PDB file of C-alpha atoms in Angstrom:
ATOM      1  CA  UNK V   1       0.047  -0.055   0.023  1.00 79.00           C
ATOM      2  CA  UNK V   2       1.246   3.412  -0.790  1.00 88.00           C
ATOM      3  CA  UNK V   3      -0.149   6.732   0.053  1.00 93.00           C
ATOM      4  CA  UNK V   4       0.508   9.889  -1.782  1.00 95.00           C
ATOM      5  CA  UNK V   5      -0.511  13.508  -0.674  1.00 96.00           C
ATOM      6  CA  UNK V   6      -0.116  16.360  -3.056  1.00 98.00           C
ATOM      7  CA  UNK V   7       0.329  19.883  -1.849  1.00 98.00           C
ATOM      8  CA  UNK V   8       1.412  23.374  -3.153  1.00 98.00           C
ATOM      9  CA  UNK V   9      -1.568  24.115  -5.508  1.00 98.00           C
ATOM     10  CA  UNK V  10      -3.109  27.550  -5.532  1.00 98.00           C
ATOM     11  CA  UNK V  11      -4.446  30.587  -7.595  1.00 98.00           C
ATOM     12  CA  UNK V  12      -1.612  32.198  -9.691  1.00 98.00           C
ATOM     13  CA  UNK V  13      -1.337  34.496 -12.760  1.00 98.00           C
ATOM     14  CA  UNK V  14      -0.152  33.692 -16.109  1.00 98.00           C
ATOM     15  CA  UNK V  15       3.614  33.848 -16.256  1.00 98.00           C
ATOM     16  CA  UNK V  16       3.999  32.956 -12.495  1.00 98.00           C
ATOM     17  CA  UNK V  17       6.019  29.973 -11.099  1.00 98.00           C
ATOM     18  CA  UNK V  18       4.681  27.538  -8.614  1.00 98.00           C
ATOM     19  CA  UNK V  19       6.012  24.317  -7.092  1.00 98.00           C
ATOM     20  CA  UNK V  20       4.278  21.303  -6.049  1.00 98.00           C
ATOM     21  CA  UNK V  21       5.053  18.736  -3.802  1.00 98.00           C
ATOM     22  CA  UNK V  22       3.854  14.909  -3.333  1.00 97.00           C
ATOM     23  CA  UNK V  23       4.741  13.203  -0.036  1.00 95.00           C
ATOM     24  CA  UNK V  24       4.717   9.201  -0.445  1.00 92.00           C
ATOM     25  CA  UNK V  25       4.603   6.828   2.337  1.00 90.00           C
ATOM     26  CA  UNK V  26       3.923   2.920   2.813  1.00 82.00           C
ATOM     27  CA  UNK V  27       6.333   1.540   0.457  1.00 68.00           C
ATOM     28  CA  UNK V  28      10.004   1.951  -0.316  1.00 71.00           C
ATOM     29  CA  UNK V  29       9.921   5.275  -2.301  1.00 68.00           C
ATOM     30  CA  UNK V  30      12.988   4.569  -4.322  1.00 69.00           C
ATOM     31  CA  UNK V  31      11.194   1.155  -5.745  1.00 76.00           C
ATOM     32  CA  UNK V  32       8.660   3.387  -7.517  1.00 85.00           C
ATOM     33  CA  UNK V  33       8.457   5.238 -10.757  1.00 90.00           C
ATOM     34  CA  UNK V  34       6.823   8.523 -10.071  1.00 94.00           C
ATOM     35  CA  UNK V  35       4.741  10.892 -12.209  1.00 97.00           C
ATOM     36  CA  UNK V  36       2.576  13.751 -12.383  1.00 98.00           C
ATOM     37  CA  UNK V  37      -0.651  13.960 -14.172  1.00 98.00           C
ATOM     38  CA  UNK V  38      -3.501  16.463 -14.394  1.00 98.00           C
ATOM     39  CA  UNK V  39      -7.071  16.772 -15.317  1.00 98.00           C
ATOM     40  CA  UNK V  40      -9.174  19.828 -16.061  1.00 97.00           C
ATOM     41  CA  UNK V  41     -12.977  19.714 -15.694  1.00 90.00           C
ATOM     42  CA  UNK V  42     -14.566  17.919 -18.809  1.00 93.00           C
ATOM     43  CA  UNK V  43     -11.349  16.597 -19.820  1.00 96.00           C
ATOM     44  CA  UNK V  44      -9.480  13.448 -19.642  1.00 97.00           C
ATOM     45  CA  UNK V  45      -6.580  12.997 -17.167  1.00 97.00           C
ATOM     46  CA  UNK V  46      -3.342  13.402 -19.093  1.00 97.00           C
ATOM     47  CA  UNK V  47       0.216  12.797 -18.438  1.00 97.00           C
ATOM     48  CA  UNK V  48       2.502  15.624 -17.457  1.00 98.00           C
ATOM     49  CA  UNK V  49       5.804  14.440 -16.481  1.00 98.00           C
ATOM     50  CA  UNK V  50       7.450  11.128 -15.192  1.00 96.00           C
ATOM     51  CA  UNK V  51      10.803  10.382 -13.329  1.00 95.00           C
ATOM     52  CA  UNK V  52      12.494   6.876 -12.894  1.00 88.00           C
ATOM     53  CA  UNK V  53      13.228   5.413  -9.403  1.00 81.00           C
ATOM     54  CA  UNK V  54      16.715   6.689  -9.810  1.00 79.00           C
ATOM     55  CA  UNK V  55      15.877  10.161 -10.777  1.00 79.00           C
ATOM     56  CA  UNK V  56      18.108   9.835 -13.830  1.00 82.00           C
ATOM     57  CA  UNK V  57      15.539   9.433 -16.710  1.00 92.00           C
ATOM     58  CA  UNK V  58      12.674  12.106 -16.966  1.00 96.00           C
ATOM     59  CA  UNK V  59       9.991  12.560 -19.583  1.00 96.00           C
ATOM     60  CA  UNK V  60       7.597  15.338 -20.297  1.00 98.00           C
ATOM     61  CA  UNK V  61       4.508  16.107 -22.320  1.00 98.00           C
ATOM     62  CA  UNK V  62       5.174  18.325 -25.214  1.00 98.00           C
ATOM     63  CA  UNK V  63       2.761  21.086 -23.636  1.00 97.00           C
ATOM     64  CA  UNK V  64       5.001  21.645 -20.758  1.00 98.00           C
ATOM     65  CA  UNK V  65       8.477  20.597 -21.915  1.00 97.00           C
ATOM     66  CA  UNK V  66      10.963  23.436 -21.045  1.00 97.00           C
ATOM     67  CA  UNK V  67       8.611  25.115 -18.560  1.00 98.00           C
ATOM     68  CA  UNK V  68       8.299  22.360 -15.909  1.00 98.00           C
ATOM     69  CA  UNK V  69      10.838  20.140 -14.078  1.00 98.00           C
ATOM     70  CA  UNK V  70      10.147  16.908 -12.260  1.00 98.00           C
ATOM     71  CA  UNK V  71      12.301  15.791  -9.386  1.00 96.00           C
ATOM     72  CA  UNK V  72      12.460  13.518  -6.582  1.00 94.00           C
ATOM     73  CA  UNK V  73      14.228  13.240  -3.239  1.00 92.00           C
ATOM     74  CA  UNK V  74      14.283   9.634  -2.150  1.00 88.00           C
ATOM     75  CA  UNK V  75      15.611  10.245   1.280  1.00 88.00           C
ATOM     76  CA  UNK V  76      12.621  12.471   2.040  1.00 92.00           C
ATOM     77  CA  UNK V  77      10.293  10.328   0.080  1.00 91.00           C
ATOM     78  CA  UNK V  78       9.205  13.480  -1.881  1.00 94.00           C
ATOM     79  CA  UNK V  79       8.222  14.233  -5.573  1.00 96.00           C
ATOM     80  CA  UNK V  80       8.355  17.776  -6.895  1.00 97.00           C
ATOM     81  CA  UNK V  81       7.054  19.588  -9.841  1.00 98.00           C
ATOM     82  CA  UNK V  82       8.605  22.938 -10.462  1.00 98.00           C
ATOM     83  CA  UNK V  83       6.077  24.790 -12.871  1.00 98.00           C
ATOM     84  CA  UNK V  84       7.268  27.895 -14.611  1.00 98.00           C
ATOM     85  CA  UNK V  85       5.992  30.175 -17.151  1.00 98.00           C
ATOM     86  CA  UNK V  86       2.476  29.144 -16.117  1.00 98.00           C
ATOM     87  CA  UNK V  87      -0.400  29.543 -18.677  1.00 98.00           C
ATOM     88  CA  UNK V  88      -4.228  29.476 -18.270  1.00 97.00           C
ATOM     89  CA  UNK V  89      -4.292  26.149 -20.025  1.00 96.00           C
ATOM     90  CA  UNK V  90      -2.140  24.715 -17.274  1.00 98.00           C
ATOM     91  CA  UNK V  91      -5.189  25.129 -14.994  1.00 98.00           C
ATOM     92  CA  UNK V  92      -6.102  21.742 -13.707  1.00 98.00           C
ATOM     93  CA  UNK V  93      -6.252  19.265 -10.498  1.00 98.00           C
ATOM     94  CA  UNK V  94      -2.529  17.887 -10.540  1.00 98.00           C
ATOM     95  CA  UNK V  95      -2.200  14.279  -9.367  1.00 98.00           C
ATOM     96  CA  UNK V  96       0.976  12.408  -8.059  1.00 97.00           C
ATOM     97  CA  UNK V  97       1.228   8.747  -9.338  1.00 96.00           C
ATOM     98  CA  UNK V  98       3.333   5.892  -8.507  1.00 94.00           C
ATOM     99  CA  UNK V  99       3.839   2.776 -10.410  1.00 92.00           C
ATOM    100  CA  UNK V 100       5.771  -0.633  -9.392  1.00 87.00           C
ATOM    101  CA  UNK V 101       8.945  -1.276 -11.074  1.00 83.00           C
ATOM    102  CA  UNK V 102       8.784  -3.642 -14.118  1.00 83.00           C
ATOM    103  CA  UNK V 103       5.429  -2.080 -14.827  1.00 86.00           C
ATOM    104  CA  UNK V 104       3.888   0.403 -17.390  1.00 86.00           C
ATOM    105  CA  UNK V 105       1.005   1.488 -15.304  1.00 92.00           C
ATOM    106  CA  UNK V 106       0.385   3.894 -12.265  1.00 93.00           C
ATOM    107  CA  UNK V 107      -1.145   1.937  -9.497  1.00 91.00           C
ATOM    108  CA  UNK V 108      -1.334   4.517  -6.668  1.00 93.00           C
ATOM    109  CA  UNK V 109      -2.823   8.123  -6.943  1.00 96.00           C
ATOM    110  CA  UNK V 110      -2.917  11.022  -4.712  1.00 97.00           C
ATOM    111  CA  UNK V 111      -6.216  13.181  -3.966  1.00 97.00           C
ATOM    112  CA  UNK V 112      -4.936  15.919  -6.189  1.00 98.00           C
ATOM    113  CA  UNK V 113      -4.091  19.819  -5.795  1.00 98.00           C
ATOM    114  CA  UNK V 114      -6.012  22.556  -7.725  1.00 98.00           C
ATOM    115  CA  UNK V 115      -3.729  24.713  -9.876  1.00 98.00           C
ATOM    116  CA  UNK V 116      -5.523  27.746 -11.398  1.00 98.00           C
ATOM    117  CA  UNK V 117      -3.767  30.144 -13.734  1.00 98.00           C
ATOM    118  CA  UNK V 118      -5.602  33.457 -14.489  1.00 97.00           C
ATOM    119  CA  UNK V 119      -5.130  35.501 -17.589  1.00 92.00           C
TER     120      UNK V 119
END
């Protein structure tokens, strides 16, 4: 069992920066692949960024590449998403997700944190 808790979401203006955090517990953090997803009202949940257990490999969706940075601190069991140059289209509930090694799915999800970017 893995518990994920996101934090850091708030209302910001376009062009602002924001840092989201995800605290993990229940399973050895280093053994998990981690990712951020987001979902806007009326839209499907979409992948934002992912990071390998070692932190050495990352992946980003085209819409956030160059603006967002995903990172993890295994000692603190924390996942982060640094978001710069935010746009109104970034408005969504952001979810932290974790997947077991040797799998392609994400089995654990947080409750989400709301990010709202005004024009």
